[in-house]
Tab-separated table of C-alpha atoms in Angstrom:
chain	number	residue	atom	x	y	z
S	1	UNK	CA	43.073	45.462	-30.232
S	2	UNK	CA	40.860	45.555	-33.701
S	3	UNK	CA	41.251	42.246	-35.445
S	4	UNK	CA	40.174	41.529	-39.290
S	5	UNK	CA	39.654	37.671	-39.661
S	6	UNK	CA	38.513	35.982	-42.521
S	7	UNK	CA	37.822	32.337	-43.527
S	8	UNK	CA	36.566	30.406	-46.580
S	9	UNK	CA	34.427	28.267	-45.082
S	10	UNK	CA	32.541	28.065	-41.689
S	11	UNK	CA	34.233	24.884	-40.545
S	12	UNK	CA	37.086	23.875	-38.183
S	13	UNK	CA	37.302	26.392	-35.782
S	14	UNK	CA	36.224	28.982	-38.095
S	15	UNK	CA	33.090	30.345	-35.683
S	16	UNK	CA	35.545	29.703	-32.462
S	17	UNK	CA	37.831	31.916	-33.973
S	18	UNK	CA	35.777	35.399	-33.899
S	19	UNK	CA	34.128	33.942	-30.227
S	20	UNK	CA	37.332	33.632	-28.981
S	21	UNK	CA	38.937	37.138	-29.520
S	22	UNK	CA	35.626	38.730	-28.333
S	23	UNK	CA	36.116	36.943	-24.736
S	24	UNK	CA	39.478	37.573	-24.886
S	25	UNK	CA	38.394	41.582	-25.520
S	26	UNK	CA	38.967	42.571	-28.823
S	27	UNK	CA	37.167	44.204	-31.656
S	28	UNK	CA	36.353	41.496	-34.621
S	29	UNK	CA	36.103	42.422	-38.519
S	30	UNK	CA	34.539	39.441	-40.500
S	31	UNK	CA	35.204	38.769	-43.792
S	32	UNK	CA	33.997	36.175	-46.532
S	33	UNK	CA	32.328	32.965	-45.286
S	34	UNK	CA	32.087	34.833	-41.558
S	35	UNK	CA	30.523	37.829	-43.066
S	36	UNK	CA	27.025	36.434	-45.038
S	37	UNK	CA	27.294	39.532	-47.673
S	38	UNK	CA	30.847	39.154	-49.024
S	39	UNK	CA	32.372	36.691	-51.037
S	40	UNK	CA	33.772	33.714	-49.629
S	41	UNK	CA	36.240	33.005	-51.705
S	42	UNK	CA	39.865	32.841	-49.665
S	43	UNK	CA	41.795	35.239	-52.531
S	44	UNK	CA	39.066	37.736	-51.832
S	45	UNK	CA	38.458	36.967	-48.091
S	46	UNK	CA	41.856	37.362	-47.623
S	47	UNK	CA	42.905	40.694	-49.123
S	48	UNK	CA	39.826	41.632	-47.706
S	49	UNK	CA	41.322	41.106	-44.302
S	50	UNK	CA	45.392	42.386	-45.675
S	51	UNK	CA	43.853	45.862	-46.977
S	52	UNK	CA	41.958	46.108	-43.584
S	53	UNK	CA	45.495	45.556	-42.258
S	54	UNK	CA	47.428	47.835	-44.322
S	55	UNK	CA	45.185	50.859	-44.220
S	56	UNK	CA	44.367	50.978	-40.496
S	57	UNK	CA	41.258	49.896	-40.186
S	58	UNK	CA	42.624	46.633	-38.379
S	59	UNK	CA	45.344	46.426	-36.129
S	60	UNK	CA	46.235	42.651	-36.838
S	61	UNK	CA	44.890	39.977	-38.935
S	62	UNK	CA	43.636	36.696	-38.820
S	63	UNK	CA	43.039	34.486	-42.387
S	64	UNK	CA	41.552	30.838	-42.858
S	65	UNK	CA	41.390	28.270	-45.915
S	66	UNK	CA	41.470	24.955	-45.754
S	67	UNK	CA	45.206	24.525	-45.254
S	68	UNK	CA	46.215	28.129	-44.664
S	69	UNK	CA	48.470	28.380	-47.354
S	70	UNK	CA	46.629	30.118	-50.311
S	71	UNK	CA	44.947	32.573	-47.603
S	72	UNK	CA	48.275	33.494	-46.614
S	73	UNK	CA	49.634	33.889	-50.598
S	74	UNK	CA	46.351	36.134	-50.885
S	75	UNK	CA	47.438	38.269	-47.748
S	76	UNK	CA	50.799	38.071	-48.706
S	77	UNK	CA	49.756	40.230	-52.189
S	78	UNK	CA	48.738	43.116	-50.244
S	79	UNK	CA	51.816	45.688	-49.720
S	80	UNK	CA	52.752	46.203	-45.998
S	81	UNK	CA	51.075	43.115	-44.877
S	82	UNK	CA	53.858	39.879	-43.652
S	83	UNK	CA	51.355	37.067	-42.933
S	84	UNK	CA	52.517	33.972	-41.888
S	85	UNK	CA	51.096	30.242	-41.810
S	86	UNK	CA	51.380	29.076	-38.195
S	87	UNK	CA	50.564	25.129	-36.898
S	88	UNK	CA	51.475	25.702	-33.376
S	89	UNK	CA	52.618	28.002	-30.941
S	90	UNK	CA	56.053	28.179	-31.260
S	91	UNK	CA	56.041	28.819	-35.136
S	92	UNK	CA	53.383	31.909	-33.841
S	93	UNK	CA	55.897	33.371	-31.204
S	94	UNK	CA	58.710	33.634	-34.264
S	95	UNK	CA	56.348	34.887	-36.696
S	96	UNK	CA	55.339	37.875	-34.474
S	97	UNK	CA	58.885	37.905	-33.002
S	98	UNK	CA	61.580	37.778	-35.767
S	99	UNK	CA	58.921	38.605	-38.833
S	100	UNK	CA	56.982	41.095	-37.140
S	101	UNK	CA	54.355	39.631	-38.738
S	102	UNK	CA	50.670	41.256	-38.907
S	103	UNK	CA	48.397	38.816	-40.437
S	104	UNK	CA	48.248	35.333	-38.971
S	105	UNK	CA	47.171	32.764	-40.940
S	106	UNK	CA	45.545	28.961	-39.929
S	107	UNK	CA	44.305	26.146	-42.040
S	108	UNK	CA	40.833	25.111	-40.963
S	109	UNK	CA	41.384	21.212	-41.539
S	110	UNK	CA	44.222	20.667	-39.095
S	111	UNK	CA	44.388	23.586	-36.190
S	112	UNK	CA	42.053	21.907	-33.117
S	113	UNK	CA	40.674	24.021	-30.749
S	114	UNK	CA	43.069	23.531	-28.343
S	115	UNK	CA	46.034	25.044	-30.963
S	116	UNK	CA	43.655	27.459	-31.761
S	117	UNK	CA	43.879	28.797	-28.274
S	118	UNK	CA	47.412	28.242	-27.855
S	119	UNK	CA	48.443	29.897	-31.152
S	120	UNK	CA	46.329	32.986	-30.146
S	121	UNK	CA	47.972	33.104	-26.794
S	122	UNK	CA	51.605	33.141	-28.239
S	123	UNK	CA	50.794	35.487	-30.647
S	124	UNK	CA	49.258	37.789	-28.596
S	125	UNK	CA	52.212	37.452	-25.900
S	126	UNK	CA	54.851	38.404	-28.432
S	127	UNK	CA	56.317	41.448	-29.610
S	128	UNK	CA	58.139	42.259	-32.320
S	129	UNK	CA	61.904	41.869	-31.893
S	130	UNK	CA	63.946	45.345	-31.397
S	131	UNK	CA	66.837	43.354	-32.202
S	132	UNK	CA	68.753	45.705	-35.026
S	133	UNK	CA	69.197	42.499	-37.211
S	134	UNK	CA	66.084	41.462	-37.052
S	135	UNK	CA	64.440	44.825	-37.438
S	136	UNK	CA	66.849	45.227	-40.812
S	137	UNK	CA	65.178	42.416	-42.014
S	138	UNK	CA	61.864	43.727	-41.669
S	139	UNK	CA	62.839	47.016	-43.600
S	140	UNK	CA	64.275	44.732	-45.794
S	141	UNK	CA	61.234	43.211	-47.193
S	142	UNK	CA	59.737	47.131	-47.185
S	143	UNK	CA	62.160	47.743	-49.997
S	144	UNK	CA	61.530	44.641	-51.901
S	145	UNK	CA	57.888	45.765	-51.456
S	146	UNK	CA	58.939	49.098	-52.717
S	147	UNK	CA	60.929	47.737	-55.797
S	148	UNK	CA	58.291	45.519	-56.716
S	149	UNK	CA	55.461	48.197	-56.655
S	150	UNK	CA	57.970	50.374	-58.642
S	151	UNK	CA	58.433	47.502	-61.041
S	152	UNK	CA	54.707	47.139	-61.489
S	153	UNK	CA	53.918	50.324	-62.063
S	154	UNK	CA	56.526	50.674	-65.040
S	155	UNK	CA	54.709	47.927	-66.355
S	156	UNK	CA	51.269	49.519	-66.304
S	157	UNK	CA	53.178	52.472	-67.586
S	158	UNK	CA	54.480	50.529	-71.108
C-alpha cells in the first residue's frame, strides 16, 4: 500500500512513523517537516498529504501536529478525504470501519510508540464496513461534499 504522511514537526514519533510503514512494506510519501523542501506548516502539510489522497497518488494517509486536531481540520478541507483523529486502537478500528476513513490522523505530543504501533496495526486490520447503513452514511457525507462544492462555486460565481 502507498502511504502519504505528513507532520509539523520532527518530534514524537514523527521519524518512527515513516520507519515503521517501510518495515511493515509499504511505499512512504513525506510531506512538510518529513520532507526538508516543503513547508512545514500542518495546514499545508496536511492538504499536502489529503490531495495526495484524493487524486490517487496515495492510497491512505497519515497526518501529524502537535495534538492532531488542526492536521485533521486541514485534511478534512480536501473533498473526498474523511480523516479522523485517533488516540488508540479501538477509536482506529471504527474510523476505518464505520467512517471508512482514508486519512489517519495522530497528535505528536501524546501517541507513544507503543500506540503508534498499535494504532497502525488496527488500522491496517480493518476494512471498511459493507454494512448498507453504514455505507449510506459514507455516501452521505459525498453529497454534503457535493452540496458544499456546489455552494462554493456559486459563490465564486457572484
Amino acid at each position: 500500500m502507498r502511504f502519504s504522511i505528513s507532520a509539523d514537526e520532527r518530534t514524537g514519533i514523527a521519524d518512527l512513523l515513516e520507519s515503521e510503514l517501510r518495515a511493515r512494506g509499504h511505499e512512504v510519501i513525506v510531506h512538510g517537516a518529513l520532507d526538508e523542501r516543503e513547508r512545514p506548516d500542518w495546514a499545508y502539510a496536511s492538504e499536502a498529504v489529503a490531495r495526495d489522497v484524493a487524486e490517487g497518488r496515495a492510497d491512505q494517509g497519515i497526518v501529524c501536529c502537535w495534538t492532531g486536531t488542526g492536521a485533521s481540520i486541514a485534511a478534512n478541507k480536501v473533498a473526498g478525504v474523511r480523516a479522523a483523529l485517533c488516540f488508540d486502537a479501538e477509536t482506529a478500528r471504527g474510523a476505518r470501519r464505520w467512517n471508512d476513513a482514508n486519512v489517519l490522523a495522530l497528535s505528536l505530543r501524546s501517541t507513544s510508540e507503543a500506540e503508534l504501533r498499535e494504532i497502525l496495526d488496527a488500522w491496517l486490520e480493518s476494512e471498511p464496513s459493507e454494512d448498507p447503513v453504514d455505507r449510506e452514511n459514507i455516501e452521505h457525507l459525498r453529497a454534503i461534499e457535493r452540496s458544499a462544492l456546489r455552494t462554493a462555486q456559486g459563490e465564486v460565481a457572484s
